[in-house]
């Protein structure tokens, strides 16, 4: 059936059907509205990315001050050596 996917003449038929359905006067208005919508979508997506980047706190480079009793971590106990 669709071994080769869409071919150029398929796209031509789709374009003709769209022109017949919507008329040549409405197509520029529709394209303009679509362009505005895409512009708004892009600006909102960019704003969300910037907002997300600002909300992520960068990791501190060096800890300062006393960290309290949890700062001194004891070394793990050595396992008993095996007797031979």
PDB file of C-alpha atoms in Angstrom:
ATOM      1  CA  UNK A   1       0.000   0.000   0.000  1.00  0.00           C
ATOM      2  CA  UNK A   2       2.172   2.860   1.265  1.00  0.00           C
ATOM      3  CA  UNK A   3       5.546   1.438   0.454  1.00  0.00           C
ATOM      4  CA  UNK A   4       7.111   4.789  -0.334  1.00  0.00           C
ATOM      5  CA  UNK A   5       5.123   7.003   2.039  1.00  0.00           C
ATOM      6  CA  UNK A   6       3.938  10.381   0.832  1.00  0.00           C
ATOM      7  CA  UNK A   7       4.970  11.367  -2.643  1.00  0.00           C
ATOM      8  CA  UNK A   8       4.860  14.891  -4.096  1.00  0.00           C
ATOM      9  CA  UNK A   9       1.588  14.302  -5.925  1.00  0.00           C
ATOM     10  CA  UNK A  10      -0.031  13.264  -2.605  1.00  0.00           C
ATOM     11  CA  UNK A  11       0.903  16.629  -1.145  1.00  0.00           C
ATOM     12  CA  UNK A  12      -0.451  18.396  -4.239  1.00  0.00           C
ATOM     13  CA  UNK A  13      -3.812  16.676  -3.827  1.00  0.00           C
ATOM     14  CA  UNK A  14      -3.923  17.606  -0.129  1.00  0.00           C
ATOM     15  CA  UNK A  15      -3.142  21.244  -0.995  1.00  0.00           C
ATOM     16  CA  UNK A  16      -5.919  21.345  -3.590  1.00  0.00           C
ATOM     17  CA  UNK A  17      -8.420  19.861  -1.141  1.00  0.00           C
ATOM     18  CA  UNK A  18      -7.450  22.424   1.525  1.00  0.00           C
ATOM     19  CA  UNK A  19      -7.873  25.298  -0.935  1.00  0.00           C
ATOM     20  CA  UNK A  20     -11.278  23.986  -2.038  1.00  0.00           C
ATOM     21  CA  UNK A  21     -12.481  23.469   1.544  1.00  0.00           C
ATOM     22  CA  UNK A  22     -11.284  26.726   3.094  1.00  0.00           C
ATOM     23  CA  UNK A  23     -11.183  29.016   0.091  1.00  0.00           C
ATOM     24  CA  UNK A  24      -8.320  31.199  -1.016  1.00  0.00           C
ATOM     25  CA  UNK A  25      -9.483  34.183   1.067  1.00  0.00           C
ATOM     26  CA  UNK A  26      -9.358  32.391   4.425  1.00  0.00           C
ATOM     27  CA  UNK A  27      -6.001  30.693   3.928  1.00  0.00           C
ATOM     28  CA  UNK A  28      -3.820  33.802   4.559  1.00  0.00           C
ATOM     29  CA  UNK A  29      -5.805  34.643   7.699  1.00  0.00           C
ATOM     30  CA  UNK A  30      -5.511  31.081   8.919  1.00  0.00           C
ATOM     31  CA  UNK A  31      -1.768  31.020   8.230  1.00  0.00           C
ATOM     32  CA  UNK A  32      -1.342  34.359  10.033  1.00  0.00           C
ATOM     33  CA  UNK A  33      -3.252  33.068  13.078  1.00  0.00           C
ATOM     34  CA  UNK A  34      -1.188  29.891  13.067  1.00  0.00           C
ATOM     35  CA  UNK A  35       2.021  31.951  12.949  1.00  0.00           C
ATOM     36  CA  UNK A  36       0.902  34.052  15.917  1.00  0.00           C
ATOM     37  CA  UNK A  37       0.010  30.946  17.881  1.00  0.00           C
ATOM     38  CA  UNK A  38       3.409  29.405  17.153  1.00  0.00           C
ATOM     39  CA  UNK A  39       5.164  32.611  18.253  1.00  0.00           C
ATOM     40  CA  UNK A  40       3.213  32.655  21.526  1.00  0.00           C
ATOM     41  CA  UNK A  41       3.930  28.974  22.115  1.00  0.00           C
ATOM     42  CA  UNK A  42       7.667  29.486  21.556  1.00  0.00           C
ATOM     43  CA  UNK A  43       7.832  32.502  23.877  1.00  0.00           C
ATOM     44  CA  UNK A  44       5.931  30.656  26.619  1.00  0.00           C
ATOM     45  CA  UNK A  45       8.179  27.603  26.285  1.00  0.00           C
ATOM     46  CA  UNK A  46      11.265  29.822  26.503  1.00  0.00           C
ATOM     47  CA  UNK A  47       9.880  31.563  29.602  1.00  0.00           C
ATOM     48  CA  UNK A  48       9.184  28.210  31.250  1.00  0.00           C
ATOM     49  CA  UNK A  49      12.731  27.011  30.514  1.00  0.00           C
ATOM     50  CA  UNK A  50      14.211  30.192  31.990  1.00  0.00           C
ATOM     51  CA  UNK A  51      11.967  29.914  35.036  1.00  0.00           C
ATOM     52  CA  UNK A  52      13.006  26.304  35.526  1.00  0.00           C
ATOM     53  CA  UNK A  53      16.692  27.207  35.242  1.00  0.00           C
ATOM     54  CA  UNK A  54      16.299  29.946  37.878  1.00  0.00           C
ATOM     55  CA  UNK A  55      14.511  27.663  40.334  1.00  0.00           C
ATOM     56  CA  UNK A  56      17.311  25.083  40.323  1.00  0.00           C
ATOM     57  CA  UNK A  57      19.723  25.989  43.119  1.00  0.00           C
ATOM     58  CA  UNK A  58      23.377  25.634  42.194  1.00  0.00           C
ATOM     59  CA  UNK A  59      25.412  23.321  44.443  1.00  0.00           C
ATOM     60  CA  UNK A  60      27.584  25.188  46.955  1.00  0.00           C
ATOM     61  CA  UNK A  61      31.239  25.147  45.997  1.00  0.00           C
ATOM     62  CA  UNK A  62      32.665  24.958  49.547  1.00  0.00           C
ATOM     63  CA  UNK A  63      30.840  24.335  52.795  1.00  0.00           C
ATOM     64  CA  UNK A  64      31.450  27.102  55.312  1.00  0.00           C
ATOM     65  CA  UNK A  65      31.145  27.070  59.068  1.00  0.00           C
ATOM     66  CA  UNK A  66      30.490  24.240  61.484  1.00  0.00           C
ATOM     67  CA  UNK A  67      28.263  21.531  60.132  1.00  0.00           C
ATOM     68  CA  UNK A  68      27.348  20.246  63.591  1.00  0.00           C
ATOM     69  CA  UNK A  69      27.728  16.769  65.104  1.00  0.00           C
ATOM     70  CA  UNK A  70      26.999  15.015  61.826  1.00  0.00           C
ATOM     71  CA  UNK A  71      30.097  16.583  60.273  1.00  0.00           C
ATOM     72  CA  UNK A  72      32.514  14.207  61.971  1.00  0.00           C
ATOM     73  CA  UNK A  73      31.798  10.813  60.476  1.00  0.00           C
ATOM     74  CA  UNK A  74      33.582   7.924  62.185  1.00  0.00           C
ATOM     75  CA  UNK A  75      35.573   5.568  60.000  1.00  0.00           C
ATOM     76  CA  UNK A  76      33.991   2.177  59.351  1.00  0.00           C
ATOM     77  CA  UNK A  77      35.095  -0.670  61.641  1.00  0.00           C
ATOM     78  CA  UNK A  78      37.690  -3.022  60.220  1.00  0.00           C
ATOM     79  CA  UNK A  79      36.442  -6.569  59.666  1.00  0.00           C
ATOM     80  CA  UNK A  80      38.161  -9.183  61.837  1.00  0.00           C
ATOM     81  CA  UNK A  81      41.014 -10.878  60.043  1.00  0.00           C
ATOM     82  CA  UNK A  82      40.473 -14.499  59.142  1.00  0.00           C
ATOM     83  CA  UNK A  83      42.395 -17.047  61.236  1.00  0.00           C
ATOM     84  CA  UNK A  84      44.596 -19.420  59.305  1.00  0.00           C
TER      85      UNK A  84
END
